[in-house]
XYZ file of C-alpha atoms in Angstrom:
464
model
C -16.928 7.939 -5.958
C -16.846 6.558 -9.550
C -14.804 8.373 -12.295
C -15.313 8.256 -16.092
C -12.571 7.684 -18.661
C -11.640 11.385 -18.499
C -11.220 11.328 -14.729
C -14.424 13.204 -14.003
C -16.920 11.912 -11.467
C -19.991 10.225 -12.857
C -23.389 11.589 -11.899
C -25.003 9.661 -9.101
C -28.104 7.676 -9.855
C -31.452 8.596 -8.405
C -31.324 5.772 -5.900
C -27.799 6.690 -4.781
C -28.756 10.334 -4.330
C -31.741 9.330 -2.244
C -29.564 7.055 -0.136
C -27.034 9.816 0.521
C -29.772 12.150 1.651
C -31.447 9.579 3.863
C -28.252 8.366 5.548
C -26.969 10.634 8.304
C -25.291 10.302 11.713
C -26.141 12.669 14.521
C -24.914 12.497 18.084
C -26.895 13.837 20.975
C -25.711 17.330 21.844
C -26.157 16.382 25.485
C -23.642 13.549 25.248
C -21.158 15.805 23.467
C -21.546 18.546 26.080
C -21.125 15.915 28.796
C -17.741 14.821 27.451
C -16.636 18.407 26.820
C -17.585 19.479 30.333
C -15.502 16.708 31.872
C -12.438 17.229 29.687
C -12.470 21.021 29.584
C -12.953 21.590 33.326
C -10.412 24.097 34.647
C -7.624 22.772 36.802
C -8.224 23.799 40.387
C -4.988 25.498 41.389
C -6.534 27.459 44.281
C -9.540 27.314 46.568
C -12.718 25.814 45.177
C -15.666 28.160 44.858
C -18.192 27.933 47.653
C -20.852 26.867 45.154
C -18.675 23.908 44.138
C -18.142 22.951 47.787
C -21.890 23.174 48.400
C -22.450 20.856 45.434
C -20.026 18.342 46.966
C -21.654 18.556 50.399
C -25.100 17.902 48.896
C -24.082 14.474 47.623
C -25.620 11.727 49.774
C -22.551 9.466 49.610
C -20.300 12.330 50.711
C -22.666 13.191 53.573
C -22.666 9.601 54.871
C -18.907 9.037 54.486
C -18.097 12.411 56.027
C -20.288 11.710 59.061
C -18.777 8.237 59.418
C -15.240 9.605 59.397
C -16.031 12.337 61.908
C -17.852 9.955 64.256
C -14.633 8.051 64.980
C -13.242 11.198 66.648
C -16.444 12.781 67.927
C -17.193 9.724 70.075
C -14.181 10.611 72.221
C -14.205 13.079 75.073
C -11.853 15.811 76.215
C -9.412 14.960 79.005
C -8.184 17.944 81.043
C -5.362 17.200 83.478
C -5.298 19.995 86.060
C -5.202 20.196 89.852
C -7.748 23.044 89.906
C -11.193 21.482 89.597
C -12.865 24.750 88.520
C -10.406 25.334 85.668
C -10.734 21.721 84.594
C -14.534 21.882 84.382
C -14.568 25.234 82.552
C -12.027 24.052 79.977
C -14.105 20.931 79.376
C -17.026 23.216 78.514
C -14.776 25.230 76.179
C -13.857 22.222 74.028
C -17.431 21.067 73.494
C -18.922 18.873 70.769
C -19.588 21.732 68.335
C -16.018 22.998 68.591
C -14.535 19.552 67.915
C -16.950 19.051 65.012
C -15.843 22.349 63.435
C -12.163 21.479 63.840
C -12.786 18.181 62.039
C -13.731 20.154 58.902
C -10.051 21.055 58.448
C -9.151 17.831 56.533
C -11.893 18.618 54.005
C -10.958 22.301 53.662
C -7.216 21.806 54.108
C -7.063 24.897 56.312
C -9.115 26.224 59.213
C -9.082 29.357 61.383
C -10.802 29.975 64.721
C -11.142 33.298 66.488
C -10.824 33.289 70.274
C -13.152 35.517 72.288
C -11.939 35.727 75.881
C -14.555 35.987 78.625
C -13.933 36.275 82.348
C -15.383 33.612 84.620
C -14.503 32.949 88.266
C -11.642 35.437 87.979
C -10.064 33.640 84.988
C -10.335 34.395 81.255
C -11.609 31.479 79.163
C -11.680 31.321 75.343
C -14.778 30.950 73.209
C -14.330 29.450 69.717
C -15.763 31.192 66.638
C -15.033 29.604 63.261
C -13.964 32.126 60.614
C -13.955 31.973 56.813
C -10.535 30.478 56.132
C -10.104 32.162 52.739
C -9.811 35.544 54.445
C -6.497 34.528 56.029
C -2.939 34.057 54.784
C 0.228 32.482 56.125
C 3.437 34.501 55.945
C 6.429 32.572 57.261
C 3.942 30.342 59.100
C 2.434 33.401 60.805
C -1.317 33.847 60.426
C -2.418 37.107 58.782
C -5.872 38.552 58.163
C -6.317 39.418 54.477
C -9.985 39.766 53.461
C -9.093 42.109 50.582
C -5.658 40.741 49.723
C -3.572 43.014 51.967
C -2.221 41.069 54.983
C -2.939 42.523 58.399
C -1.382 41.465 61.686
C -3.573 39.567 64.129
C -3.322 40.451 67.845
C -1.780 37.814 70.065
C -4.206 35.409 71.751
C -6.786 36.282 69.076
C -6.800 33.285 66.703
C -5.532 29.746 66.148
C -5.364 27.732 62.939
C -4.838 24.176 61.704
C -3.556 22.671 58.439
C -4.125 19.224 56.937
C -1.054 17.599 55.342
C 0.816 20.818 54.614
C 3.776 20.672 52.198
C 6.423 23.249 51.242
C 4.583 23.884 47.975
C 1.160 23.587 49.642
C 1.277 25.616 52.868
C -2.523 25.610 53.120
C -2.714 21.834 53.132
C -4.250 19.331 50.763
C -8.042 19.570 51.104
C -10.118 16.480 50.448
C -12.592 18.660 48.564
C -10.200 18.814 45.592
C -10.303 15.102 44.647
C -13.985 15.001 45.606
C -14.653 17.782 43.099
C -13.770 15.584 40.123
C -15.646 12.562 41.443
C -18.815 14.573 42.006
C -18.551 16.176 38.555
C -18.359 12.766 36.887
C -21.181 11.433 39.040
C -23.499 14.383 38.361
C -22.774 14.197 34.627
C -23.646 10.500 34.642
C -26.834 11.164 36.574
C -27.801 13.875 34.093
C -27.321 11.448 31.221
C -29.517 8.841 32.918
C -32.288 11.342 33.617
C -32.392 12.443 29.983
C -32.286 8.825 28.831
C -35.293 7.999 30.995
C -37.126 11.082 29.779
C -36.621 10.030 26.174
C -37.079 6.273 26.362
C -38.759 5.695 29.716
C -42.233 5.965 28.173
C -43.393 3.962 25.128
C -43.480 5.543 21.687
C -46.153 4.931 19.034
C -44.583 4.688 15.575
C -47.056 4.656 12.659
C -46.333 3.939 8.995
C -48.347 5.647 6.273
C -48.182 6.543 2.592
C -50.380 9.570 3.164
C -49.833 12.813 5.031
C -47.534 12.012 7.940
C -48.153 15.297 9.777
C -51.908 14.770 9.917
C -51.466 11.208 11.179
C -48.984 12.378 13.811
C -51.519 14.926 15.074
C -54.209 12.268 15.234
C -51.915 9.917 17.208
C -51.049 12.668 19.667
C -54.664 13.661 20.177
C -55.694 10.036 20.567
C -52.991 8.897 22.995
C -51.702 12.134 24.487
C -48.196 10.678 24.435
C -45.082 10.485 22.321
C -45.610 9.374 18.751
C -44.013 9.452 15.310
C -44.968 8.748 11.711
C -42.651 7.426 9.012
C -42.838 6.217 5.438
C -43.900 2.645 4.867
C -40.491 1.950 3.354
C -38.643 3.230 6.434
C -37.680 1.119 9.417
C -36.695 2.279 12.909
C -34.833 0.178 15.446
C -33.826 1.343 18.924
C -30.331 0.309 20.047
C -29.621 0.449 23.784
C -26.212 0.554 25.416
C -24.707 -2.728 26.577
C -24.511 -3.408 30.305
C -20.718 -3.326 30.304
C -20.788 0.305 29.240
C -23.761 1.784 31.067
C -23.592 4.821 33.299
C -25.106 3.048 36.298
C -21.898 1.110 36.910
C -19.925 4.334 36.595
C -22.021 5.928 39.348
C -21.519 2.914 41.643
C -17.783 3.001 40.969
C -17.608 6.714 41.827
C -19.514 6.124 45.086
C -16.969 3.453 46.022
C -14.137 5.877 45.285
C -15.744 8.532 47.488
C -16.031 6.105 50.404
C -12.462 4.937 49.944
C -11.184 8.514 49.854
C -12.995 9.624 53.007
C -13.020 6.474 55.150
C -10.070 4.512 53.776
C -12.118 1.653 52.311
C -15.459 0.498 50.980
C -16.532 -2.132 53.518
C -18.622 0.477 55.324
C -20.766 1.100 52.268
C -23.004 -1.001 50.077
C -20.949 -4.042 49.183
C -22.017 -7.480 48.006
C -19.269 -9.436 49.711
C -16.238 -9.269 51.926
C -14.174 -11.152 54.439
C -13.357 -10.875 58.104
C -9.694 -10.189 57.314
C -10.608 -7.437 54.852
C -12.942 -5.890 57.424
C -10.160 -5.877 60.018
C -7.768 -4.215 57.580
C -10.348 -1.563 56.748
C -11.027 -0.923 60.439
C -7.306 -0.453 61.033
C -7.093 2.008 58.135
C -10.108 3.866 59.463
C -8.525 4.037 62.928
C -5.369 5.474 61.343
C -7.445 8.195 59.682
C -9.207 8.855 62.992
C -5.852 9.210 64.749
C -4.692 11.652 62.067
C -7.837 13.747 62.583
C -7.399 13.465 66.346
C -3.853 14.823 66.045
C -5.201 17.938 64.308
C -7.722 18.457 67.116
C -5.120 17.877 69.838
C -2.728 20.330 68.189
C -5.303 23.123 68.257
C -6.258 22.210 71.829
C -2.607 22.494 72.887
C -2.339 25.906 71.195
C -5.378 27.181 73.072
C -4.208 25.787 76.429
C -0.821 27.463 75.918
C -2.501 30.818 75.211
C -4.835 30.244 78.175
C -1.914 29.794 80.581
C 0.040 32.734 79.181
C -2.940 35.091 79.147
C -3.883 34.287 82.747
C -0.271 34.116 83.991
C -0.743 30.575 85.251
C 2.164 28.329 86.169
C -0.008 25.283 86.812
C 0.647 22.165 84.783
C -2.383 21.930 82.476
C -2.672 19.294 79.773
C -5.560 18.566 77.434
C -6.251 15.945 74.780
C -8.964 13.667 73.417
C -9.435 10.215 74.874
C -11.795 7.287 74.477
C -14.722 7.350 76.864
C -14.252 5.035 79.866
C -10.886 3.982 78.467
C -8.148 6.573 79.117
C -5.420 4.454 77.564
C -5.785 0.686 77.439
C -2.167 0.105 76.432
C -0.987 2.226 79.358
C -3.325 0.381 81.730
C -1.960 -2.985 80.617
C 1.611 -1.780 81.039
C 0.960 -0.401 84.538
C -0.734 -3.655 85.542
C 2.322 -5.664 84.487
C 4.558 -3.342 86.510
C 2.258 -3.664 89.542
C 2.304 -7.461 89.250
C 6.094 -7.282 89.425
C 5.742 -5.760 92.893
C 6.211 -2.063 92.081
C 3.540 0.323 93.354
C 2.788 3.533 91.392
C 2.574 6.767 93.344
C -0.709 8.515 94.020
C 0.405 11.550 91.992
C 1.114 9.378 88.942
C -2.308 7.690 89.075
C -4.171 11.000 89.391
C -2.163 12.653 86.618
C -2.310 9.734 84.201
C -5.921 8.614 84.666
C -7.460 11.890 85.858
C -9.099 10.337 88.919
C -8.793 11.166 92.598
C -7.529 8.353 94.811
C -6.881 8.045 98.528
C -3.544 7.189 100.044
C -3.057 3.444 99.949
C -3.017 1.727 103.338
C 0.271 -0.005 104.221
C 0.103 -3.701 103.384
C -0.569 -5.895 106.422
C 1.691 -8.813 107.056
C -0.175 -12.018 106.434
C 0.900 -15.583 106.907
C 0.278 -18.566 104.734
C -2.357 -19.966 107.106
C -4.477 -16.830 107.710
C -7.979 -16.980 106.192
C -6.865 -19.824 103.976
C -9.372 -22.382 102.791
C -8.147 -25.652 101.452
C -8.876 -26.325 97.823
C -11.020 -29.349 98.646
C -13.510 -27.183 100.561
C -14.668 -25.540 97.296
C -16.495 -28.686 96.215
C -18.010 -29.478 99.623
C -20.750 -27.704 101.558
C -19.888 -25.881 104.768
C -19.665 -28.532 107.490
C -17.779 -29.321 110.667
C -14.604 -30.102 108.742
C -14.588 -26.655 107.118
C -15.327 -25.023 110.436
C -12.474 -26.797 112.164
C -10.112 -26.015 109.286
C -10.716 -22.294 109.707
C -10.042 -22.511 113.441
C -6.688 -24.299 113.394
C -4.243 -23.060 116.009
C -1.314 -21.727 113.983
C 0.691 -20.259 116.851
C 3.335 -22.991 116.881
C 3.886 -23.132 113.101
C 4.145 -19.347 113.018
C 6.824 -19.470 115.684
C 8.908 -21.812 113.539
C 8.202 -19.709 110.456
C 9.319 -16.503 112.152
C 12.556 -18.040 113.362
C 13.369 -19.450 109.926
C 12.659 -16.131 108.170
C 14.909 -14.261 110.622
C 17.746 -16.658 109.854
C 17.296 -16.270 106.095
C 17.150 -12.457 106.255
C 20.243 -12.174 108.463
C 22.381 -14.582 106.453
C 24.672 -13.626 103.583
C 24.954 -16.999 101.882
C 23.220 -20.334 101.519
C 25.900 -22.091 103.557
C 25.407 -19.656 106.415
C 21.656 -20.315 106.391
C 22.254 -24.063 106.504
C 24.663 -23.790 109.428
C 22.302 -21.604 111.468
C 19.336 -23.897 110.820
C 21.347 -26.949 111.923
C 22.448 -25.212 115.109
C 18.903 -24.058 115.797
C 17.421 -27.514 115.295
C 19.404 -28.842 118.267
C 17.549 -26.483 120.636
C 14.053 -26.972 119.169
C 11.511 -28.841 121.279
C 10.358 -31.433 118.768
C 7.566 -32.780 120.964
C 5.144 -30.008 119.955
C 6.256 -30.304 116.355
C 5.703 -34.075 116.447
C 2.181 -33.645 117.852
C 1.307 -31.121 115.130
C 2.631 -33.368 112.374
C 0.505 -36.256 113.656
C -2.590 -34.023 113.580
C -1.826 -32.843 110.059
C -1.307 -36.367 108.778
C -4.559 -37.499 110.406
C -6.466 -34.616 108.836
C -4.924 -35.430 105.460
C -6.101 -39.040 105.732
C -9.621 -37.906 106.613
C -9.595 -35.524 103.687
C -8.456 -38.251 101.309
C -11.302 -40.523 102.402
C -13.791 -37.644 102.016
C -12.635 -36.911 98.468
C -12.852 -40.554 97.428
C -16.323 -40.846 98.908
C -17.404 -37.648 97.176
C -16.132 -38.864 93.807
C -17.697 -42.333 94.245
C -20.949 -41.855 96.201
C -22.105 -45.384 95.273
C -18.976 -46.987 96.628
């Protein structure tokens, strides 16, 4: 603004007035509402509305990541350890795929409740799972109450079980994964909305005509001629379209949000659309995913244990019944490796332990037969030679005399208390041994060894 000598503003020239009128800045109301909607969203201090949860579950990235996380637990099978075969089979039907799948929704909701309907079968009452709307229930001193209208009501015993995901003193109903997903989906949907409007406005070409005549008439003619978007301006005006730079576009924001969704639900992003990675990073992500799967499995096992406890109490059963999830065809690899090491040390597990641990029926093991070092023993050199007379004779060696010496020596060792005593007894025994038979056997063995040596040399050097 320019002032005169009296401090009053000078009148603007005609050109300046025209410039002020023709210069204006306007922001898209859509962009402004986008920012306001993200900043002014209410803080979710309680349950999310069902409509908001439905919006989250409709997102394709959430659907894929959710299924991937659940699959790590759903691929396992229920292991029922029980002596009664009928009870074991019926309980396996109780904890079916649909029941496990419903229990795995607890990490997303934070809290889950299941009603138990008891039905009699083969003289025993078995539970049937029915998932209930978790918002109709409350926890009072960790006791489940039914409160559809706000007033808590007691629930009969054996009627319901519940599970909580990462409960804290200030968050007794857990920490649902839907809460952080809510913000990510809001940002993603807002970005998508911006892109759709951008494509609607600038996805098709515009015809811009300049004229000194009637602009409205020309605009109508352009529209009738092309049937598309058009505009008319003064010949002195100039229009230039400015697009957003790549570093600030909304497409990258959407990709970033998808990565965050995968990382939240599966512990990493190597299971999604990535442009690179490493074997070490993949291993780390698989370990993280296994940790999440174990956490989900613990929730399932906890509810299974609750139901089994109610099952035993309601039917007045004293049988030892255990139930948990396990990998198919692999009850516990670490336990198998440990038991194998113990067996290699010479310790034999009992039949009861094997049946209880691995849930398989085994027969009583036959007592080990005493074998000697010569019985059914093929020499190492016979592996590289075809079956011939030498092999036949080797398998038919008379071992009666060597076994006699072996038996006598073993009796001395077992009945002696020290090394010196063994040495004294062996020396005294050697005086009474008939060495003629021993001498004849040694001659035969040395002869056979010489023949074997010649055979090996000839086999290694067939051309001499």
